[in-house]
PDB file of C-alpha atoms in Angstrom:
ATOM      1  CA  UNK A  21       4.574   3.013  29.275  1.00  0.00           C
ATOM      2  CA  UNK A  22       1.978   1.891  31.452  1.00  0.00           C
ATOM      3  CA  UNK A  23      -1.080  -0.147  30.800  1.00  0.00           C
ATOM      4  CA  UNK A  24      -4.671  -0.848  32.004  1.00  0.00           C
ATOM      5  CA  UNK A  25      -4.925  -3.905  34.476  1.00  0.00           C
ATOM      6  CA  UNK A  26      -7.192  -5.976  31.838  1.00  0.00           C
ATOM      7  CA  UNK A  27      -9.209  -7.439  34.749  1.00  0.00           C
ATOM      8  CA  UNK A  28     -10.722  -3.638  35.386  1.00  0.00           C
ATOM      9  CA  UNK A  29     -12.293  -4.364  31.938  1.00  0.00           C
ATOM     10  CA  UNK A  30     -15.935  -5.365  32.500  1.00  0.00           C
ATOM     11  CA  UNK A  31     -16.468  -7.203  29.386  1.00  0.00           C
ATOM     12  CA  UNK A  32     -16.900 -10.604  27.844  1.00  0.00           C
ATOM     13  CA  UNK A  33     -15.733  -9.654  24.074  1.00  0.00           C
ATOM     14  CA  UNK A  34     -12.002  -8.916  23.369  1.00  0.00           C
ATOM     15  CA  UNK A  35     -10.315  -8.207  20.073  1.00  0.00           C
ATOM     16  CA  UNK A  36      -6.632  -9.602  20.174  1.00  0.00           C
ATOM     17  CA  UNK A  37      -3.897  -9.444  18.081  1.00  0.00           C
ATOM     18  CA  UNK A  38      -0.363 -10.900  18.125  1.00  0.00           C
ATOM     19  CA  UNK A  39       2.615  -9.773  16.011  1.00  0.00           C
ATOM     20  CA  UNK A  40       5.910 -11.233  15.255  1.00  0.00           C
ATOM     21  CA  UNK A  41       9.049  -9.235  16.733  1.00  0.00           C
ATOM     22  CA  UNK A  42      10.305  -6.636  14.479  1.00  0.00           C
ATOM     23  CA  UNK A  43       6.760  -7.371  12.792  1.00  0.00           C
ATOM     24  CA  UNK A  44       8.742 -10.360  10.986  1.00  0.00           C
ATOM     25  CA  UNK A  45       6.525 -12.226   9.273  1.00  0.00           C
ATOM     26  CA  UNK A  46       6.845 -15.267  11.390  1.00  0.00           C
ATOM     27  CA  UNK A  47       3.857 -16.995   9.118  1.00  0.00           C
ATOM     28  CA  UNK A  48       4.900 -16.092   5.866  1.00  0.00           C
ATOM     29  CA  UNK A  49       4.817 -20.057   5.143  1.00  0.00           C
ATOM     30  CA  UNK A  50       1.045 -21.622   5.004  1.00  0.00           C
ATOM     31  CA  UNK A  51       2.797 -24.141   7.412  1.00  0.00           C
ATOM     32  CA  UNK A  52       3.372 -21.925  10.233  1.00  0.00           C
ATOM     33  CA  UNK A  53      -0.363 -20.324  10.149  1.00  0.00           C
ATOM     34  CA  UNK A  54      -1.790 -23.681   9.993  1.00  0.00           C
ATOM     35  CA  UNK A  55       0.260 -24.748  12.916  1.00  0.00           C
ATOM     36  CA  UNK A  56      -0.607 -21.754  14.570  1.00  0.00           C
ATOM     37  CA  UNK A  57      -4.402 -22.285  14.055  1.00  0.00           C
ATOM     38  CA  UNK A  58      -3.475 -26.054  15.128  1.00  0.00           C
ATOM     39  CA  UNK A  59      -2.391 -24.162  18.739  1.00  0.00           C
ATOM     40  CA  UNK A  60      -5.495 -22.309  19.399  1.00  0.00           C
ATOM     41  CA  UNK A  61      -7.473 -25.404  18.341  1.00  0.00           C
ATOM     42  CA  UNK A  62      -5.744 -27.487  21.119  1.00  0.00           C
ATOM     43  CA  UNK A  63      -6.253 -24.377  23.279  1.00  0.00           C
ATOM     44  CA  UNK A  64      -9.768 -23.693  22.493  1.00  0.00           C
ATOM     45  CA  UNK A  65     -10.376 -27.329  23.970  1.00  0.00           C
ATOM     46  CA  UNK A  66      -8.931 -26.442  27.822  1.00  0.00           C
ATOM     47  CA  UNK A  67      -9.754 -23.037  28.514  1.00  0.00           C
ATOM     48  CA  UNK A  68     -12.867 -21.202  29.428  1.00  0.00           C
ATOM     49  CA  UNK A  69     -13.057 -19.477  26.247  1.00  0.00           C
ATOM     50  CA  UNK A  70     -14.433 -18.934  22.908  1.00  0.00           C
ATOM     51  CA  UNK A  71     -13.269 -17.742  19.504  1.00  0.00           C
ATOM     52  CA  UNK A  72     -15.356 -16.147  17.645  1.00  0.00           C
ATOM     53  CA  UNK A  73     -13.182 -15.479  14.552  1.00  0.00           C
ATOM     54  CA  UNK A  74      -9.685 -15.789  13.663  1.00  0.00           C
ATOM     55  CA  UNK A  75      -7.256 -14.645  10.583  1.00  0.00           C
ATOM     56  CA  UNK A  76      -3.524 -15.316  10.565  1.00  0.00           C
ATOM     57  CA  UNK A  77      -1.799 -13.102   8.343  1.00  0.00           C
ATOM     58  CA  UNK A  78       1.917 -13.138   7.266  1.00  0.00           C
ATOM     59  CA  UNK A  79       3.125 -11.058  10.293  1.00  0.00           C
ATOM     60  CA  UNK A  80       0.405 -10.873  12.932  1.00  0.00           C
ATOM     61  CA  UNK A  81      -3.083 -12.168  13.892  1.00  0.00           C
ATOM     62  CA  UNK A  82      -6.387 -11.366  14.770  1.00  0.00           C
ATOM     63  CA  UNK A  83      -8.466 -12.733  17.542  1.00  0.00           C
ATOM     64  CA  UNK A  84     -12.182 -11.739  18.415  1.00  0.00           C
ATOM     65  CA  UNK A  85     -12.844 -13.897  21.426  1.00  0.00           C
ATOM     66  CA  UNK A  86     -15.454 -13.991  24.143  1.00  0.00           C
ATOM     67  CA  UNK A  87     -14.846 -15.532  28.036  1.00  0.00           C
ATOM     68  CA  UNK A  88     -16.058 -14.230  31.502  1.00  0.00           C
ATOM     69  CA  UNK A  89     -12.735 -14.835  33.091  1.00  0.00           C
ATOM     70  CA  UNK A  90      -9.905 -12.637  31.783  1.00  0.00           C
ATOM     71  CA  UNK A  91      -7.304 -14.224  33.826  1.00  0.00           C
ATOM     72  CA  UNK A  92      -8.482 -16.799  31.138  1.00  0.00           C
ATOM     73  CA  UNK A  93      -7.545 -15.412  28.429  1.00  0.00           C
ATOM     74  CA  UNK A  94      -4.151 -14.354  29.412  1.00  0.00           C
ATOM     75  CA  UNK A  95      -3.269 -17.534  29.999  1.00  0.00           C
ATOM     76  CA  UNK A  96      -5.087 -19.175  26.661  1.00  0.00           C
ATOM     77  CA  UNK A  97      -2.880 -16.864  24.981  1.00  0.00           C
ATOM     78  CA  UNK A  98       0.337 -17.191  26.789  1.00  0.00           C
ATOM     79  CA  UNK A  99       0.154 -21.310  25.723  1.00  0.00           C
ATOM     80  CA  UNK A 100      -0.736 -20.807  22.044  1.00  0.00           C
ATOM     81  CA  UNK A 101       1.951 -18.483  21.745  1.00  0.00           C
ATOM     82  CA  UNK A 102       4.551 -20.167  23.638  1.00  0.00           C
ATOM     83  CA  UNK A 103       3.858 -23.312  22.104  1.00  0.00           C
ATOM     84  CA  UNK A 104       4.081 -22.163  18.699  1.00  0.00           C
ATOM     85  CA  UNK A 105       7.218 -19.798  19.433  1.00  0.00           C
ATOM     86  CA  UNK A 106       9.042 -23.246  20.534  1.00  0.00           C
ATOM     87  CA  UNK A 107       8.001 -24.781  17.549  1.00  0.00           C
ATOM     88  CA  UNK A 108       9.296 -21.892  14.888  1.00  0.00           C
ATOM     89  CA  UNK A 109      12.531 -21.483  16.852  1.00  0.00           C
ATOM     90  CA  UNK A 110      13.276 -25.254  16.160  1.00  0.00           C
ATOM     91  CA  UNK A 111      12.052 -25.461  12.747  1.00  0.00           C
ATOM     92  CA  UNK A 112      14.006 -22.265  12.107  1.00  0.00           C
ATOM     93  CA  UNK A 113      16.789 -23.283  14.464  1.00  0.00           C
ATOM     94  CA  UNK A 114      17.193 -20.030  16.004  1.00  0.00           C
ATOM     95  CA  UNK A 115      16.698 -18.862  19.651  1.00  0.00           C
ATOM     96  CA  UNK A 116      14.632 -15.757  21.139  1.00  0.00           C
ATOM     97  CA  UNK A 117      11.796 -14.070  20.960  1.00  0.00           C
ATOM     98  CA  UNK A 118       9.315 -14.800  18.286  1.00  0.00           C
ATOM     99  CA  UNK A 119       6.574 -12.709  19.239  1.00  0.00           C
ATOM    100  CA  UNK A 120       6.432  -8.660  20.047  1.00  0.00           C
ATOM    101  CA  UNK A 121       5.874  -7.851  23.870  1.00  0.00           C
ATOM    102  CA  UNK A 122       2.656  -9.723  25.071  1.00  0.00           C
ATOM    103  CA  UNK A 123      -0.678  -9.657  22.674  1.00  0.00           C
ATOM    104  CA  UNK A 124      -2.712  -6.553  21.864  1.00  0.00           C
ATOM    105  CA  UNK A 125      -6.745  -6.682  22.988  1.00  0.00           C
ATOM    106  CA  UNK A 126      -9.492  -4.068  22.936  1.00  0.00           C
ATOM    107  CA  UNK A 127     -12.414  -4.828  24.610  1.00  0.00           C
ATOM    108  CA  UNK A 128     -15.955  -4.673  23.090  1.00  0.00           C
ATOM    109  CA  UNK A 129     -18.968  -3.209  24.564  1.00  0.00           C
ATOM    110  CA  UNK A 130     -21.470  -2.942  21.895  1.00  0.00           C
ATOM    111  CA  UNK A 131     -23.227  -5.211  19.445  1.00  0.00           C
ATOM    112  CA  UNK A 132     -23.302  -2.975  16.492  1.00  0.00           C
ATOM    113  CA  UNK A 133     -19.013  -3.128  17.207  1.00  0.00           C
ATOM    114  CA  UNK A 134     -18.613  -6.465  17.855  1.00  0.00           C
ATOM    115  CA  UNK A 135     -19.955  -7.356  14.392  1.00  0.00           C
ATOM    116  CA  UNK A 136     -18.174  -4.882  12.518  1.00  0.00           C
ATOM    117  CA  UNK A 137     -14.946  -5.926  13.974  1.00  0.00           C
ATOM    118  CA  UNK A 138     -15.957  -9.768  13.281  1.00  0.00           C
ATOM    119  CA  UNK A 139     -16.297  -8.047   9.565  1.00  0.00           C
ATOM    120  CA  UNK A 140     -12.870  -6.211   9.568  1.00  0.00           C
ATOM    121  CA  UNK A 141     -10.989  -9.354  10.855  1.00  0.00           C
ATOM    122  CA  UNK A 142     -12.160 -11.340   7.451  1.00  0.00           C
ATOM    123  CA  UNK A 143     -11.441  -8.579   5.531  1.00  0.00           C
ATOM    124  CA  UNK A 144      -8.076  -8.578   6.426  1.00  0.00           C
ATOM    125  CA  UNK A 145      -6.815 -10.085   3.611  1.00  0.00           C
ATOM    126  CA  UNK A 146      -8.567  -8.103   1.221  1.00  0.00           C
ATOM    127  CA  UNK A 147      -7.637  -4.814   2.485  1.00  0.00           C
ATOM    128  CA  UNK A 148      -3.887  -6.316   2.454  1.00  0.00           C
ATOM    129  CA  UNK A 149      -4.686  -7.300  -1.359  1.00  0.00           C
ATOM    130  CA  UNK A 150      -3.807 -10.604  -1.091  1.00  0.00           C
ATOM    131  CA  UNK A 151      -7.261 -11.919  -2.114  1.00  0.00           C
ATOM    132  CA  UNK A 152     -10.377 -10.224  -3.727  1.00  0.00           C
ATOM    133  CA  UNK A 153     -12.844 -12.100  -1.629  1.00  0.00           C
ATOM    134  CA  UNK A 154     -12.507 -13.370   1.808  1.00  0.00           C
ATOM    135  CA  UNK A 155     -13.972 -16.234   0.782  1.00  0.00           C
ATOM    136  CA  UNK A 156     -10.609 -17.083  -1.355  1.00  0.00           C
ATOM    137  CA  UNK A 157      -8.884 -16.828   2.243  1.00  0.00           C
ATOM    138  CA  UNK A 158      -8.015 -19.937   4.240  1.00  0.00           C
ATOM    139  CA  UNK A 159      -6.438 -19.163   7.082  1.00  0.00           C
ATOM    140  CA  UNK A 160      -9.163 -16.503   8.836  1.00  0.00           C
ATOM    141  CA  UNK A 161     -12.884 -18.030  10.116  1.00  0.00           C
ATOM    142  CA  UNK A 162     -15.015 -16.996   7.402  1.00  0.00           C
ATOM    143  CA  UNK A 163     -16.331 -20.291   5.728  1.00  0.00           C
ATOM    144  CA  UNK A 164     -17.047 -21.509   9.713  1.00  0.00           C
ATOM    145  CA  UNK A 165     -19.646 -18.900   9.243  1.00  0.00           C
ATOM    146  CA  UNK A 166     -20.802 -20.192   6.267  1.00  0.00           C
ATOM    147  CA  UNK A 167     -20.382 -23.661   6.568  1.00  0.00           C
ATOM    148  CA  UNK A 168     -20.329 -26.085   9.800  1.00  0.00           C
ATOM    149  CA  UNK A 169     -16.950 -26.204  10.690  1.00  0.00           C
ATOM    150  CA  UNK A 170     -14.508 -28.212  13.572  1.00  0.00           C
ATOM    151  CA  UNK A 171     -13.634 -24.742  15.350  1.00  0.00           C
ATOM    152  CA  UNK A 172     -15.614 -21.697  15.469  1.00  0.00           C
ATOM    153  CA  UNK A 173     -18.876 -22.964  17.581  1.00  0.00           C
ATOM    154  CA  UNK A 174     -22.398 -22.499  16.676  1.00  0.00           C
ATOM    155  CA  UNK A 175     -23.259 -21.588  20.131  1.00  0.00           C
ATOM    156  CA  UNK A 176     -20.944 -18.696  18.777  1.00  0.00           C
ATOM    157  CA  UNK A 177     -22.250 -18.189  16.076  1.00  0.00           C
ATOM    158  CA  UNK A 178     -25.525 -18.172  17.490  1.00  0.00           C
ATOM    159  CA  UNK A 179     -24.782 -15.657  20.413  1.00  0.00           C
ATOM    160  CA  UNK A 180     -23.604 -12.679  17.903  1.00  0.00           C
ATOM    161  CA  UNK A 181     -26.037 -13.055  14.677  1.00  0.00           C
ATOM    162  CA  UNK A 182     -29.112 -14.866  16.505  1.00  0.00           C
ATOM    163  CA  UNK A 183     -28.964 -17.937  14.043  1.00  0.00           C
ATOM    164  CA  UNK A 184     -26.930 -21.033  13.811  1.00  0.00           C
ATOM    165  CA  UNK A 185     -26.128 -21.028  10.387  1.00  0.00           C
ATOM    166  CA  UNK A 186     -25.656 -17.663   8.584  1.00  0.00           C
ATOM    167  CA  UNK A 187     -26.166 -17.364   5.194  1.00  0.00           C
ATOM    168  CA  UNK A 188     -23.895 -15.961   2.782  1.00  0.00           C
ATOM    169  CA  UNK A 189     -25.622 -13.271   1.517  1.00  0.00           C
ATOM    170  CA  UNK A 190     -26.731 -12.103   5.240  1.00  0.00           C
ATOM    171  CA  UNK A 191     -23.071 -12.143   6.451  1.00  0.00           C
ATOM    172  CA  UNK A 192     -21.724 -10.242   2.849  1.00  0.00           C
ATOM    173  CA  UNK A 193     -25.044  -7.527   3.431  1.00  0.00           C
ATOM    174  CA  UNK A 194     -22.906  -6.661   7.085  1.00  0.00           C
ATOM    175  CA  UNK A 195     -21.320  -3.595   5.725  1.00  0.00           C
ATOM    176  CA  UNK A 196     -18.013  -1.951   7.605  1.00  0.00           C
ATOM    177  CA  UNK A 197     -19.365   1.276   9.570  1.00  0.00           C
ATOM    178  CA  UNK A 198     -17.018   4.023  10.477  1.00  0.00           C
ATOM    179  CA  UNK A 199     -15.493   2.489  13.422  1.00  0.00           C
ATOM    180  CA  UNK A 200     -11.973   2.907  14.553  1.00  0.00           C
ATOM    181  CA  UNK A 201     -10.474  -0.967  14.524  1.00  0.00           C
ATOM    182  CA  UNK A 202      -7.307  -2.028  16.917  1.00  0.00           C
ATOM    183  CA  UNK A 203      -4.826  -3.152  14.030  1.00  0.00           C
ATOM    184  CA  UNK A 204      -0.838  -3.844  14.278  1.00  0.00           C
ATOM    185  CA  UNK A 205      -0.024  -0.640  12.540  1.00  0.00           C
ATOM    186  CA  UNK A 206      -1.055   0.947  15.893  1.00  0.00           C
ATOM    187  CA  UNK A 207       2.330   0.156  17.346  1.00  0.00           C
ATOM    188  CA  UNK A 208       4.189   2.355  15.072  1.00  0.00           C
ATOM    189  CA  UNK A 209       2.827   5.350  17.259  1.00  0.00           C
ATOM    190  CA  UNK A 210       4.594   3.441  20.424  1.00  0.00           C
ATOM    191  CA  UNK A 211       7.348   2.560  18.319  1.00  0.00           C
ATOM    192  CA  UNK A 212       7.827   5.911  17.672  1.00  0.00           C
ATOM    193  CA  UNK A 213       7.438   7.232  21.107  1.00  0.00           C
ATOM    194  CA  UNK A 214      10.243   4.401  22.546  1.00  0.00           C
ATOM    195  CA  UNK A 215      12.220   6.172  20.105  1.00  0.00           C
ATOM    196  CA  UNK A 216      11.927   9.681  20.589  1.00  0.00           C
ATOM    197  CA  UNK A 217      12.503   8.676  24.575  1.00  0.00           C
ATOM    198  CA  UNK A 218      15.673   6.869  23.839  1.00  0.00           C
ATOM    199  CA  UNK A 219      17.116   9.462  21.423  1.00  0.00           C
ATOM    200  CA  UNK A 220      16.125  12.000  24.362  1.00  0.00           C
ATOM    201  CA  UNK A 221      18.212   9.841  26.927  1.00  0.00           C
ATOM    202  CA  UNK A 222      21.211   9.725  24.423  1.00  0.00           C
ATOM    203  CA  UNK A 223      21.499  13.401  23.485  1.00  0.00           C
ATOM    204  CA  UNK A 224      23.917  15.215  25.751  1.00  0.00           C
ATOM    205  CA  UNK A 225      22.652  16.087  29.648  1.00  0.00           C
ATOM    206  CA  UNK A 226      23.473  20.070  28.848  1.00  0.00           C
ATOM    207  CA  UNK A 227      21.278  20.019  25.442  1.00  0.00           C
ATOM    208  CA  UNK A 228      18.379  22.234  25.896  1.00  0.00           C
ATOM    209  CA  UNK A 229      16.157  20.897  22.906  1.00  0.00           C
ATOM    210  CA  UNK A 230      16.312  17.956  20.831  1.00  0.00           C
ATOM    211  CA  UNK A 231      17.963  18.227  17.412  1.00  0.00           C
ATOM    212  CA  UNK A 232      14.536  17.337  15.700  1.00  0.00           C
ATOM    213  CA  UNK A 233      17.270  16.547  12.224  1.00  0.00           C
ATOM    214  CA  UNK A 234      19.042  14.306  13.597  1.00  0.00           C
ATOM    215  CA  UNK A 235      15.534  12.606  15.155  1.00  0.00           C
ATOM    216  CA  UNK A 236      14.238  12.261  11.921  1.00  0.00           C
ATOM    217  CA  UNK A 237      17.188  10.413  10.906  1.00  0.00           C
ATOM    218  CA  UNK A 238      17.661   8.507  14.487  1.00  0.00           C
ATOM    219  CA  UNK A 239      14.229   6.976  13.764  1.00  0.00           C
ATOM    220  CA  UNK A 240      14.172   6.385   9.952  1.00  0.00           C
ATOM    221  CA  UNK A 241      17.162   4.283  10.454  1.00  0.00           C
ATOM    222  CA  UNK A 242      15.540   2.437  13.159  1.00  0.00           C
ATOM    223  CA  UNK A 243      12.045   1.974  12.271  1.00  0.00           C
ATOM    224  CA  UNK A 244      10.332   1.221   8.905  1.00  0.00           C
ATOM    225  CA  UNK A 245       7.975   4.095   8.763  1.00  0.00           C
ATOM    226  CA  UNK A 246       7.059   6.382   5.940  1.00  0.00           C
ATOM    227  CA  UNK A 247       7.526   9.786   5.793  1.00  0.00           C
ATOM    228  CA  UNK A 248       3.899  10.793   6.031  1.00  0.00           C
ATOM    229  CA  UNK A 249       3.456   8.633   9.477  1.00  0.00           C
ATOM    230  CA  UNK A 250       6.503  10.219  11.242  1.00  0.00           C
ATOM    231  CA  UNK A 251       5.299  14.061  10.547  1.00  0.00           C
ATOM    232  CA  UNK A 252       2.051  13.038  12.088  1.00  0.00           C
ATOM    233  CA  UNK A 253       3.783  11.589  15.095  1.00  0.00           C
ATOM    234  CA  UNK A 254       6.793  14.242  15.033  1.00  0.00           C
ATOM    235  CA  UNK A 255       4.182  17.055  14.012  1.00  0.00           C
ATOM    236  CA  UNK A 256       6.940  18.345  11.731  1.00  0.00           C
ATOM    237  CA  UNK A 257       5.933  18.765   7.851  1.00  0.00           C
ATOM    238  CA  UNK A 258       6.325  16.195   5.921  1.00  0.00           C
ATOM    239  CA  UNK A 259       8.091  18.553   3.335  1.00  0.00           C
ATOM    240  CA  UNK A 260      10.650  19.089   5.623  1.00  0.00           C
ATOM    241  CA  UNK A 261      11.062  15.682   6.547  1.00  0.00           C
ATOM    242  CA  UNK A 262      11.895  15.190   3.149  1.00  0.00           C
ATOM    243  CA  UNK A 263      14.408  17.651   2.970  1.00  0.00           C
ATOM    244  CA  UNK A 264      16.252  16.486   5.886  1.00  0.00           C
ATOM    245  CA  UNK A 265      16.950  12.737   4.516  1.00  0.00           C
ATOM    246  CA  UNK A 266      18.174  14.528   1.378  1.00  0.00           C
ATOM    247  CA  UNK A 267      20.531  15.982   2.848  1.00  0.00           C
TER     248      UNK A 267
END
């Protein structure tokens, strides 16, 4: 599938994420997100950029970061990630990829936006139900904002919410709007797509129409996807979806 050149974006703000391969939960142990968060510190220090928050969950991670140089960026994130991938393959002794493809990003072109999405990456965890509070969450920037930290700058801080030390009750008063956020669930559309295209290549060269059954099944085996997702992205009902893995 192709994909937009990121340097025809004309935009300083960028919403990343990363995910492990298979979305295996490559930081299931609080000692692989801190070491991760240990690589974008070390990062943070030689390239032109700036986070502005951060959350490592068990299986991916989300970035909201702001540079003028996306060539930048690409780079920043091609050494945090390589760095930590050597360091899980030998704590894990195992070889090959750690991460999915390269990293996700969205860029950002409005204020109202970019603080919403600063919002829905600390919330992560508490639409995930791991915590109640994001507050309770240690591995994602929210105390930076409400406490002088080591990472996120205030210059940061400062550039998004016009003050260098937010208060609590300010940052909890920032409601989510209705905005559409870039999450890792997205790639179960693509997943599905790679799918359907390599079922299609598979099927016999004098088959007029693909066996939409046998699909079903092709890609349930294959992907972890529920039945509800793959009627949306087969448009077949999900009734008969269920009837065909009964069978």
């Amino acid at each position: 599938m192709p994909r937009i050149a990121r340097n025809d974006l004309n935009t300083s703000f960028f919403h990343v994420i990363i995910q492990g391969v298979n979305k295996e939960c490559i930081f299931k142990q609080n000692i692989y997100k801190e070491k991760y968060l240990q690589f974008l510190k070390e990062a943070n220090l030689k390239f032109n950029i700036k986070i502005i928050a951060y959350c490592v969950m068990d299986n991916h991670v989300h970035l909201l970061i702001y540079t003028f140089n996306i060539k930048q960026l690409s780079s920043f994130m091609k050494q945090v990630n390589e760095n930590f991938a050597r360091y899980y393959n030998y704590k894990r002794e195992r070889i090959g990829h750690v991460f999915r493809d390269r990293f996700l990003s969205e860029a950002i072109y409005n204020e109202n936006y970019l603080k919403n999405c600063l919002v829905y990456i600390h919330n992560n965890p508490v639409k995930a139900k791991i915590v109640k509070n994001c507050i309770d969450y240690p591995y994602s920037s929210y105390q930076d904002y409400l406490k002088k930290q080591d990472f996120i700058d205030e210059k940061c801080i400062e550039l998004i919410f016009h003050t260098k030390h937010l208060k609590k009750e300010e940052y909890d008063n920032m409601h989510l709007k209705k905005f559409y956020f870039m999450d890792y669930q997205d790639t179960i559309e693509s997943d599905v797509k790679e799918l359907v295209e390599e079922y299609s290549q598979n099927i016999e060269r004098n088959s007029v129409d693909i066996n939409k059954e046998k699909l079903v099944i092709y890609i349930k085996q294959r992907l972890k996807i529920s039945n509800r997702q793959l009627a949306k992205y087969l448009s077949i009902d999900k009734s008969k979806i269920s009837r065909i893995l009964r069978q």
